[in-house]
GROMACS .gro file of C-alpha atoms in nm:
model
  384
    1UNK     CA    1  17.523  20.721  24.971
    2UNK     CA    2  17.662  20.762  25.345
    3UNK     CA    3  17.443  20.802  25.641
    4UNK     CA    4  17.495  21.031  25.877
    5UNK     CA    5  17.274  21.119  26.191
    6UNK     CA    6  17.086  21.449  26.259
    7UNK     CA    7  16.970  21.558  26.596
    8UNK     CA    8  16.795  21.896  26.619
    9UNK     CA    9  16.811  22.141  26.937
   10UNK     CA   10  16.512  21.975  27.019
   11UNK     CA   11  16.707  21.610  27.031
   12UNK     CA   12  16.478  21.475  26.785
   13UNK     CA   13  16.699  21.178  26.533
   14UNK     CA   14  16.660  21.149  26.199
   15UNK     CA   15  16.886  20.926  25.953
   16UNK     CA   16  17.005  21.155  25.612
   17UNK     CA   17  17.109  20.968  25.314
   18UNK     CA   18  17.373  21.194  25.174
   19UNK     CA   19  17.617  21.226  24.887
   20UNK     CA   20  17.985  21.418  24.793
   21UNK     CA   21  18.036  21.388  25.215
   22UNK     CA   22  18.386  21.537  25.298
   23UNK     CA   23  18.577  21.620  25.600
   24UNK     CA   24  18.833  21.897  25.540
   25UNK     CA   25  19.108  21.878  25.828
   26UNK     CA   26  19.371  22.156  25.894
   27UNK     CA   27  19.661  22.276  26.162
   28UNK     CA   28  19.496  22.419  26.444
   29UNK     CA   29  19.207  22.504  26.290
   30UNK     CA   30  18.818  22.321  26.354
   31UNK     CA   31  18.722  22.067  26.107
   32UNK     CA   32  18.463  22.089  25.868
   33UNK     CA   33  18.207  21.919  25.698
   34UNK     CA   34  18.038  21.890  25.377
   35UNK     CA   35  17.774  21.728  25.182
   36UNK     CA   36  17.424  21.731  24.986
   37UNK     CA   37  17.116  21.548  25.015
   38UNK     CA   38  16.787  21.513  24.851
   39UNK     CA   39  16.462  21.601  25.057
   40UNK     CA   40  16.265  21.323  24.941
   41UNK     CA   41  16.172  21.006  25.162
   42UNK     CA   42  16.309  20.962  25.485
   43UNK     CA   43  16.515  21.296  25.428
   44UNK     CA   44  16.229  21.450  25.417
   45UNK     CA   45  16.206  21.421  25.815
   46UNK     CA   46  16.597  21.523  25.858
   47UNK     CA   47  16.509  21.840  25.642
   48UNK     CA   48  16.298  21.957  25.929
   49UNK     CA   49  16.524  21.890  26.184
   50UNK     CA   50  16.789  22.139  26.008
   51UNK     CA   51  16.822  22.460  26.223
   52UNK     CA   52  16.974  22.644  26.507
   53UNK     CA   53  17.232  22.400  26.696
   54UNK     CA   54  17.162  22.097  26.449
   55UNK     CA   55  17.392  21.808  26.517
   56UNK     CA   56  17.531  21.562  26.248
   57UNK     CA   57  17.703  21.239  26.404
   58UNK     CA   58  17.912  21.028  26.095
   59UNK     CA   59  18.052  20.661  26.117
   60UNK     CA   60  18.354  20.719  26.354
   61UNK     CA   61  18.165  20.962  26.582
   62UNK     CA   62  18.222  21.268  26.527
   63UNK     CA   63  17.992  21.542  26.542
   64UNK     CA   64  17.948  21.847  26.358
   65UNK     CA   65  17.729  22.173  26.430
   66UNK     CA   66  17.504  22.298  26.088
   67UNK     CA   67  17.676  22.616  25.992
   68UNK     CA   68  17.544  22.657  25.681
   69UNK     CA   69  17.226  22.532  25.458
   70UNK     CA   70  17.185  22.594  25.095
   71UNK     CA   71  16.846  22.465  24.980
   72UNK     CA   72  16.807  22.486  24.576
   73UNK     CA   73  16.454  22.366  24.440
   74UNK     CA   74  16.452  22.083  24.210
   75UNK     CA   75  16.150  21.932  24.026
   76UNK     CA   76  15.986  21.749  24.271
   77UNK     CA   77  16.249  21.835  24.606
   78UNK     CA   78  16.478  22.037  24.751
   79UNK     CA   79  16.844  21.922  24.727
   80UNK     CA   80  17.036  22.096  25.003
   81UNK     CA   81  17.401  22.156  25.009
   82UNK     CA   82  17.558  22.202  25.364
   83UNK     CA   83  17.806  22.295  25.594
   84UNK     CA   84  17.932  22.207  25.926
   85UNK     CA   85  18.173  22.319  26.166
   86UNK     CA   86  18.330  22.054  26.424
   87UNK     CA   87  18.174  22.024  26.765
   88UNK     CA   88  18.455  22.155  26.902
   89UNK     CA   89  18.377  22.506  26.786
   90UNK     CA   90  18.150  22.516  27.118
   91UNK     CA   91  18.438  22.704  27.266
   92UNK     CA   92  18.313  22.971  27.056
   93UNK     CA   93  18.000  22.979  27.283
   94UNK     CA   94  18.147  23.138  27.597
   95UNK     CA   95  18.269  23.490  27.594
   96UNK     CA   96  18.560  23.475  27.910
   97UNK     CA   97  18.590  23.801  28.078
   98UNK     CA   98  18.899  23.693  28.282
   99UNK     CA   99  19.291  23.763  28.164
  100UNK     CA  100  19.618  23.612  28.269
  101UNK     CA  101  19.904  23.841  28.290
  102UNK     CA  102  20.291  23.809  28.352
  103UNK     CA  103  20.432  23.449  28.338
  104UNK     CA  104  20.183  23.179  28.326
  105UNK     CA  105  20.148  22.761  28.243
  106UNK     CA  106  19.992  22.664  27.955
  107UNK     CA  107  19.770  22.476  28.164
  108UNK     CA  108  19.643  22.811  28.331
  109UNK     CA  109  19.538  22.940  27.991
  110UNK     CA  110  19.404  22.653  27.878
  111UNK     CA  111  19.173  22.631  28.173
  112UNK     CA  112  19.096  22.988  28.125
  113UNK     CA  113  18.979  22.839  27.685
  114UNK     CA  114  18.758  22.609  27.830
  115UNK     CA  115  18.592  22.833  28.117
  116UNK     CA  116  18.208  22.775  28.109
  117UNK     CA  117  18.216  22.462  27.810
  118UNK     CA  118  18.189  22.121  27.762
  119UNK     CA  119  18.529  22.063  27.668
  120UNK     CA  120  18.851  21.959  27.799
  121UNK     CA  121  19.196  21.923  27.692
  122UNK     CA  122  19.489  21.667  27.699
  123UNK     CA  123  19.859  21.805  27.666
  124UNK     CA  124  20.114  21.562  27.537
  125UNK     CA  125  20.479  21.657  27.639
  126UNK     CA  126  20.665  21.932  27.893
  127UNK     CA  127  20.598  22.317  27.815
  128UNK     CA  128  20.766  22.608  27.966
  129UNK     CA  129  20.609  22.876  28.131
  130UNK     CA  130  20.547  23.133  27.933
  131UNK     CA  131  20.621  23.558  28.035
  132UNK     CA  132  20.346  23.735  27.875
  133UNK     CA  133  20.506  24.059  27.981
  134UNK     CA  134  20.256  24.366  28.010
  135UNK     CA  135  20.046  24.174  27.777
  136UNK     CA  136  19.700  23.993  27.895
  137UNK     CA  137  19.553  23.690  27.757
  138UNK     CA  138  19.188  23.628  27.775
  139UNK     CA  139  18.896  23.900  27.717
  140UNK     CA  140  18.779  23.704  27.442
  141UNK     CA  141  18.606  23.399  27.309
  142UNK     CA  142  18.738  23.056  27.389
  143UNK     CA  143  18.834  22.986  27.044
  144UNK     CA  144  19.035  23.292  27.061
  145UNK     CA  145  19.232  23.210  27.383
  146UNK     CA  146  19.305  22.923  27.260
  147UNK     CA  147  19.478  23.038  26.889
  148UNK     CA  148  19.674  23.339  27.154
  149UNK     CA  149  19.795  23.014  27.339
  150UNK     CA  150  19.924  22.796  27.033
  151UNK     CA  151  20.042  23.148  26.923
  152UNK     CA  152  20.251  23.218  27.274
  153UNK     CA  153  20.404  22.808  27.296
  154UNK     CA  154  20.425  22.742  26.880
  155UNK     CA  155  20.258  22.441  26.973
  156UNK     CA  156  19.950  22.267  26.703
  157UNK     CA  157  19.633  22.121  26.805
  158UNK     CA  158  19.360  21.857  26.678
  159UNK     CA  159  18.988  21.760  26.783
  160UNK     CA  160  18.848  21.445  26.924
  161UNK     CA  161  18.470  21.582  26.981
  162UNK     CA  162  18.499  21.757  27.282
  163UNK     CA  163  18.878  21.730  27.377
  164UNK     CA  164  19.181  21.917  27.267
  165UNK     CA  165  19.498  21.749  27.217
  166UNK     CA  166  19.813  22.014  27.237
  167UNK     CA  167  20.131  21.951  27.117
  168UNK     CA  168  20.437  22.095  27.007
  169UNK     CA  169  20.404  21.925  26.685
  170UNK     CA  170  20.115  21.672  26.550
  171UNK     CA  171  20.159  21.393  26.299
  172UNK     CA  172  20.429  21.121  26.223
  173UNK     CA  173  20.755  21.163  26.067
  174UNK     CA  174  20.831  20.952  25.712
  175UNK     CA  175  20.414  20.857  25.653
  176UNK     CA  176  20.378  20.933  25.320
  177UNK     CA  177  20.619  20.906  24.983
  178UNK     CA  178  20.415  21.024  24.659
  179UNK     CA  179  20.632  20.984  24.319
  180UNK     CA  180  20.590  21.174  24.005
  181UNK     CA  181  20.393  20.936  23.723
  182UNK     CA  182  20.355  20.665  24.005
  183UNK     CA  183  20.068  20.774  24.282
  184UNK     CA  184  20.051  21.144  24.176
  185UNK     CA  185  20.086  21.336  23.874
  186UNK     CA  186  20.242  21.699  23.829
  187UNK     CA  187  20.380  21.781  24.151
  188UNK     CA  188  20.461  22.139  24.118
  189UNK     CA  189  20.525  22.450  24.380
  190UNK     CA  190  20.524  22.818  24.365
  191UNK     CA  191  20.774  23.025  24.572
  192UNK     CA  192  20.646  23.348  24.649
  193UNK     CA  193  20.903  23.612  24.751
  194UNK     CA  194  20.682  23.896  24.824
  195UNK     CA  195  20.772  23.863  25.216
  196UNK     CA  196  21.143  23.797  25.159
  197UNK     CA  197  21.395  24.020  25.393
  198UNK     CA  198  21.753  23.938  25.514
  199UNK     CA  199  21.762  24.190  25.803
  200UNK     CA  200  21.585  24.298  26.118
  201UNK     CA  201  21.594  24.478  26.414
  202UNK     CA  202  21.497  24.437  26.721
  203UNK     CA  203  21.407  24.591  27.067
  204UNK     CA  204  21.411  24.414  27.427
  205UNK     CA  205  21.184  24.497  27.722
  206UNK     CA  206  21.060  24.839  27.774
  207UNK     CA  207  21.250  25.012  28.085
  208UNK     CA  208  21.057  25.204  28.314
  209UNK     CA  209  21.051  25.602  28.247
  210UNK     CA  210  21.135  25.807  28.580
  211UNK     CA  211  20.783  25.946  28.698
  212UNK     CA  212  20.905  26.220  28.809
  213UNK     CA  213  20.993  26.376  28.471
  214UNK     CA  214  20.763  26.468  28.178
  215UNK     CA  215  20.724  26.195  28.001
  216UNK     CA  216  20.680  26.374  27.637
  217UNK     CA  217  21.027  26.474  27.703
  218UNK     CA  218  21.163  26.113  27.776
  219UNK     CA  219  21.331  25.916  27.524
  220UNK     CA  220  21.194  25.566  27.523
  221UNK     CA  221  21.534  25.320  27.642
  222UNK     CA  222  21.516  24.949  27.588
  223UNK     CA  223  21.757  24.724  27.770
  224UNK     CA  224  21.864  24.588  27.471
  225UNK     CA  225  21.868  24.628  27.095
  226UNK     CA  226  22.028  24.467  26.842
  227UNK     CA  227  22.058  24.427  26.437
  228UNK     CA  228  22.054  24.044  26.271
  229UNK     CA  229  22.164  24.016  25.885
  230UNK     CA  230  22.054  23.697  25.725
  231UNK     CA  231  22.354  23.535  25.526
  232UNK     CA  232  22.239  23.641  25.171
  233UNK     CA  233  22.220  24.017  25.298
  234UNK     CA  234  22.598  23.991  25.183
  235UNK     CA  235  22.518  23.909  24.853
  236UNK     CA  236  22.624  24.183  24.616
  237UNK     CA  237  22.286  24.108  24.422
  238UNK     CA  238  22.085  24.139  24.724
  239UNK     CA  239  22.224  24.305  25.032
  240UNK     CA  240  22.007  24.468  25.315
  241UNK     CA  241  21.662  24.453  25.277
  242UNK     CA  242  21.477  24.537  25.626
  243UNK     CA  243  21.194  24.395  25.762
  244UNK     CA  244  20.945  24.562  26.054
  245UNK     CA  245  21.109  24.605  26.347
  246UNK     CA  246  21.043  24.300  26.613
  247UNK     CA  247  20.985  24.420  26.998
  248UNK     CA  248  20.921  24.209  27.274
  249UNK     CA  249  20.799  24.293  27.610
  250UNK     CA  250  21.005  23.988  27.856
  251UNK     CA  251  21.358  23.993  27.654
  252UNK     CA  252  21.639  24.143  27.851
  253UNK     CA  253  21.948  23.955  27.714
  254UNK     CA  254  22.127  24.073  27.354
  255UNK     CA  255  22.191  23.706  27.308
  256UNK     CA  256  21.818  23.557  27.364
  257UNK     CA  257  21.722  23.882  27.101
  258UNK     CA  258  21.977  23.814  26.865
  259UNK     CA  259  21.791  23.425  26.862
  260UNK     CA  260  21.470  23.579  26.861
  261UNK     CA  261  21.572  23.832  26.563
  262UNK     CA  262  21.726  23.499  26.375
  263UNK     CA  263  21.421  23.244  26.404
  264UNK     CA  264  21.193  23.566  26.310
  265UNK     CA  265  21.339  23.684  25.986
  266UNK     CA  266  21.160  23.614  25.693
  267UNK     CA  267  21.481  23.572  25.446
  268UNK     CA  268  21.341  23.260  25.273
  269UNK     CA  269  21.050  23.249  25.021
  270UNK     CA  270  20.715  23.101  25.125
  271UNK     CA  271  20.718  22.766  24.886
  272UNK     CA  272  20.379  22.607  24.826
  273UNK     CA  273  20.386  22.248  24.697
  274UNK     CA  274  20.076  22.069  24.509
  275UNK     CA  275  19.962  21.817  24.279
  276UNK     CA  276  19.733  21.810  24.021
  277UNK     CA  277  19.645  21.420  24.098
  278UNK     CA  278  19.682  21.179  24.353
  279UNK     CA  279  19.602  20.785  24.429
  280UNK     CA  280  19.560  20.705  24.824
  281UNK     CA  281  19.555  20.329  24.688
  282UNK     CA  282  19.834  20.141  24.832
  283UNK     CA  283  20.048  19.895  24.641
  284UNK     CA  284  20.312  19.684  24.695
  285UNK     CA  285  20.558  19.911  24.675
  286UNK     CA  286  20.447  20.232  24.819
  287UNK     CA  287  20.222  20.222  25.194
  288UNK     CA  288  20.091  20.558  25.314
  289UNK     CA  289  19.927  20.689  25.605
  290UNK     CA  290  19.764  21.044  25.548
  291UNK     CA  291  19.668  21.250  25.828
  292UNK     CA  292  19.700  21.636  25.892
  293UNK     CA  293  20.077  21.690  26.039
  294UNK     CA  294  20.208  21.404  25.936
  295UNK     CA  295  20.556  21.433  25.707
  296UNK     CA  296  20.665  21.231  25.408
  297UNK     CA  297  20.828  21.268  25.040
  298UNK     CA  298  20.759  21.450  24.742
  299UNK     CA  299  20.958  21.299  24.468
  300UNK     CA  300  20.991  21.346  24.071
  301UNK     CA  301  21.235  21.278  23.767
  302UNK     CA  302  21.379  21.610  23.769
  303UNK     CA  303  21.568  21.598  24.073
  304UNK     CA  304  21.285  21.686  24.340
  305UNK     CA  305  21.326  21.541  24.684
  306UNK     CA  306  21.162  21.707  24.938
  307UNK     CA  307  21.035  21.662  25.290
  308UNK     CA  308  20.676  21.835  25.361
  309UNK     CA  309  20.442  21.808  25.626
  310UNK     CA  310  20.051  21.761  25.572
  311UNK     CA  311  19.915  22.111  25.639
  312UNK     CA  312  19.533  22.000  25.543
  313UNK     CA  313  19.372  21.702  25.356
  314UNK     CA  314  19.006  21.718  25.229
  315UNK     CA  315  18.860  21.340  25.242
  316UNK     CA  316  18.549  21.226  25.065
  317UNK     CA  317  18.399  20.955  25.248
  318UNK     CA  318  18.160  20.822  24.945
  319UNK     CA  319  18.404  20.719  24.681
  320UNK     CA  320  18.146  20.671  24.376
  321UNK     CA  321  18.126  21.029  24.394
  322UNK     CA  322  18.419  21.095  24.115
  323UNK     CA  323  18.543  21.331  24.327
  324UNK     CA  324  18.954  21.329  24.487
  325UNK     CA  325  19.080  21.384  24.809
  326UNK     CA  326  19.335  21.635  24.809
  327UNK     CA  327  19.623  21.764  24.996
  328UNK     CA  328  19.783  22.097  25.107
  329UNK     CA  329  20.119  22.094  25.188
  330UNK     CA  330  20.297  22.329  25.465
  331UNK     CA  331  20.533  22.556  25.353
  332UNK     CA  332  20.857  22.447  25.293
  333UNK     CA  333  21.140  22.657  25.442
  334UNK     CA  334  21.525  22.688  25.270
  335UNK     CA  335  21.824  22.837  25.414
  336UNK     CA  336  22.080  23.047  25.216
  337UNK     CA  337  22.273  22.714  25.137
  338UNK     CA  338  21.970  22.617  24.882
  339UNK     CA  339  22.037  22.926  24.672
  340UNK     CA  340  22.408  22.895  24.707
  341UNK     CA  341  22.393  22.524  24.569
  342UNK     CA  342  22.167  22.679  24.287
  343UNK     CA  343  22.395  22.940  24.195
  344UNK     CA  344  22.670  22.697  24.182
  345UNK     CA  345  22.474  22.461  23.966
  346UNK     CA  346  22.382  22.782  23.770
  347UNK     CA  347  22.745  22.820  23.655
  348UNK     CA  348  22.858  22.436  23.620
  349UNK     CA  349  22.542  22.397  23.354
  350UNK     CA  350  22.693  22.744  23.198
  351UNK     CA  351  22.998  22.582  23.169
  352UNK     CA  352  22.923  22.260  23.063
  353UNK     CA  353  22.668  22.381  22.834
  354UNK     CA  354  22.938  22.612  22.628
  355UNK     CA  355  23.165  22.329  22.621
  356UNK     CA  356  22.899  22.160  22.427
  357UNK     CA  357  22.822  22.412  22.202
  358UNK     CA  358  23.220  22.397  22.162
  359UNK     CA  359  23.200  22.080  22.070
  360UNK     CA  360  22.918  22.140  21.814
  361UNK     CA  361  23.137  22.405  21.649
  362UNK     CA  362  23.414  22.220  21.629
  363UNK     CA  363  23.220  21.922  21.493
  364UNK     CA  364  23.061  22.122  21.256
  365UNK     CA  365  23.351  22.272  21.125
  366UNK     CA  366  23.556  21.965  21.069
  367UNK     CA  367  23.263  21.747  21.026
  368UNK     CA  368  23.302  21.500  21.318
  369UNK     CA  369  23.024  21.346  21.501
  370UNK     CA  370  22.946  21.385  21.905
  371UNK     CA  371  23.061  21.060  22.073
  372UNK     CA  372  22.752  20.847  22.225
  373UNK     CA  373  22.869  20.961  22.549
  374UNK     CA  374  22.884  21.313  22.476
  375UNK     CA  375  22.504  21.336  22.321
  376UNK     CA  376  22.399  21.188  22.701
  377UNK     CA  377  22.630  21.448  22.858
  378UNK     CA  378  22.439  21.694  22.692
  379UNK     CA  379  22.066  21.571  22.711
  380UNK     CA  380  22.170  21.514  23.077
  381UNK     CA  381  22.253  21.906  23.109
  382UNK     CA  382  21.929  22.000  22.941
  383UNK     CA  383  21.700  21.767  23.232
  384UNK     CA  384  21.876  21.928  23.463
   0.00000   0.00000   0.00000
């Protein structure tokens, strides 16, 4: 059992003896929490403190807003099931009427997120201004301003109660190494090319139409435009395949669209990793430190070795529950040298392979044996 405090909106306390309690952390997005209880005993007095603005505080102080409660009758009590959304999710609460236009700090915006809340932010490291063009931000609920601002910088945020921590990029590099048949089991991944395109174009900023013409007769002029082609759109097996055009209201320069166009092609599948079991017990050989952001190793017998970043990680705080934390990995993105390499290793197993079966019609036909050597030339092929 864990404890965990309740307050109602009323700032009554109670103390709830709970069970399967789990925190589910992810990437700019407001942590949750789970967990059932029986309403018997001293539950019986949190049960009546559940309701509008109901506040659960756990061990390392964070606090959590009831979003949902799912009482189901049981012989002699009600067992409850429920959900909570971070504290943090306040910024929710305040609608904020104000925009920011043209260029602004992220500062600016941010103080526009947290306009009329109990919250505050820390930034870690130097961001640029950012030109929102003829585009506003603001006109919507804190929690939205703030997703439009991670949006405009491509930076990630976390929650400490009522503080937000920007950065370009959370977590620590090298935290984590899980191995195959050692601390996880079945590492597998999907690559989904439903998305995949290798060319683009693009637009620049708008120019302004002469007002002293009809404009349904103008043609709209952009001060730049350009095409990018990803690599593998020169693949005979693959060529051009176009993705929706990209526009942007602040670029004027062919070069800074032609970077734009590059970094916002989609010419890679979107490759999901997972396992079907993992150990977060240390050993002697193996230390790791798992935390939303952070990067590490996936590695298996087949040849997998691959760097991923901690995109969300589900904890359960009471371990006699049976049940296992788990892990969501980020997508993993290749370049066209990935499928190059595996076209190349395509053909060398081709050709090694028919040399073997060479061999095995030769051997056959004379009646000579395979050399040691040769049989682990050829079960190596087939692993790989």
């Amino acid at each position: 059992m864990i404890k965990i405090a309740v307050q109602g909106y009323d700032s009554n306390e109670s103390m709830i003896l709970a069970y399967n309690v789990s925190v589910t952390k992810t990437i700019n997005s407001f942590p949750t929490l789970t967990f059932s209880f029986d309403a018997a005993g001293q539950n019986k007095v949190a049960e009546n403190l559940l309701g509008p603005r109901a506040l659960f505080t756990l061990s390392d102080g964070q606090q959590y807003r009831l979003t949902v409660s799912n009482p189901v009758p049981n012989f002699n009590y009600r067992t409850y099931t429920i959900t909570a959304t971070h504290i943090s999710h306040d910024l929710h609460d305040n609608y904020v009427r104000n925009t920011l236009a043209g260029v602004q700090s992220i500062n600016s915006c941010m103080d526009l997120a947290i306009q009329g809340t109990a919250l505050s932010y820390q930034i870690d490291g130097n961001f640029n201004p950012h030109d929102f063009g003829e585009n506003t931000i603001g006109a919507g609920h804190g929690d939205d301003i703030l997703s439009a601002v991670a949006q405009a910088w491509g930076c990630e945020y976390w929650f400490d109660n009522r503080t937000i921590h920007i950065a370009k990029t959370i977590g620590t590099k090298d935290s984590f190494l899980f191995v195959d048949r050692v601390n996880a089991n079945y590492i597998s991944w999907t690559e989904d090319y439903s998305s995949f395109a290798t060319a683009i174009h693009g637009f620049g900023k708008q120019l302004e139409q002469s007002s002293d013409q009809d404009s349904s007769n103008q043609t709209i002029q952009y001060s730049c435009e350009a095409d990018y082609y990803s690599p593998l759109a020169g693949k005979s097996g693959i060529g051009a395949i176009w993705q929706d055009a990209y526009t942007s209201d602040t670029i004027t320069d062919s070069n800074a669209l032609q970077a734009a166009l590059k970094s916002s092609l989609h010419d890679y599948p979107d490759v999901q990793y997972s396992m079907s079991w993992v150990t977060f017990a240390d050993n002697s050989q193996i230390k790791n430190n798992i935390e939303i952001g952070n990067t590490g190793w996936l590695r298996d017998r087949y040849g997998l070795d691959v760097n991923v970043k901690i995109q969300s990680y589900t904890h359960y705080l009471d371990k006699r529950s049976g049940n296992s934390d788990t892990i969501t990995f980020g997508n993993k993105i290749f370049d066209a040298s990935e499928y190059e390499s595996r076209q190349r290793k395509a053909q060398d197993q081709a050709k090694m392979i028919a040399n073997l079966q060479w061999k095995i019609n030769t051997a056959k036909s004379v009646g000579n044996a395979w050399t040691e050597s040769e049989v682990q030339e050829f079960d190596g092929s087939k692993r790989n």
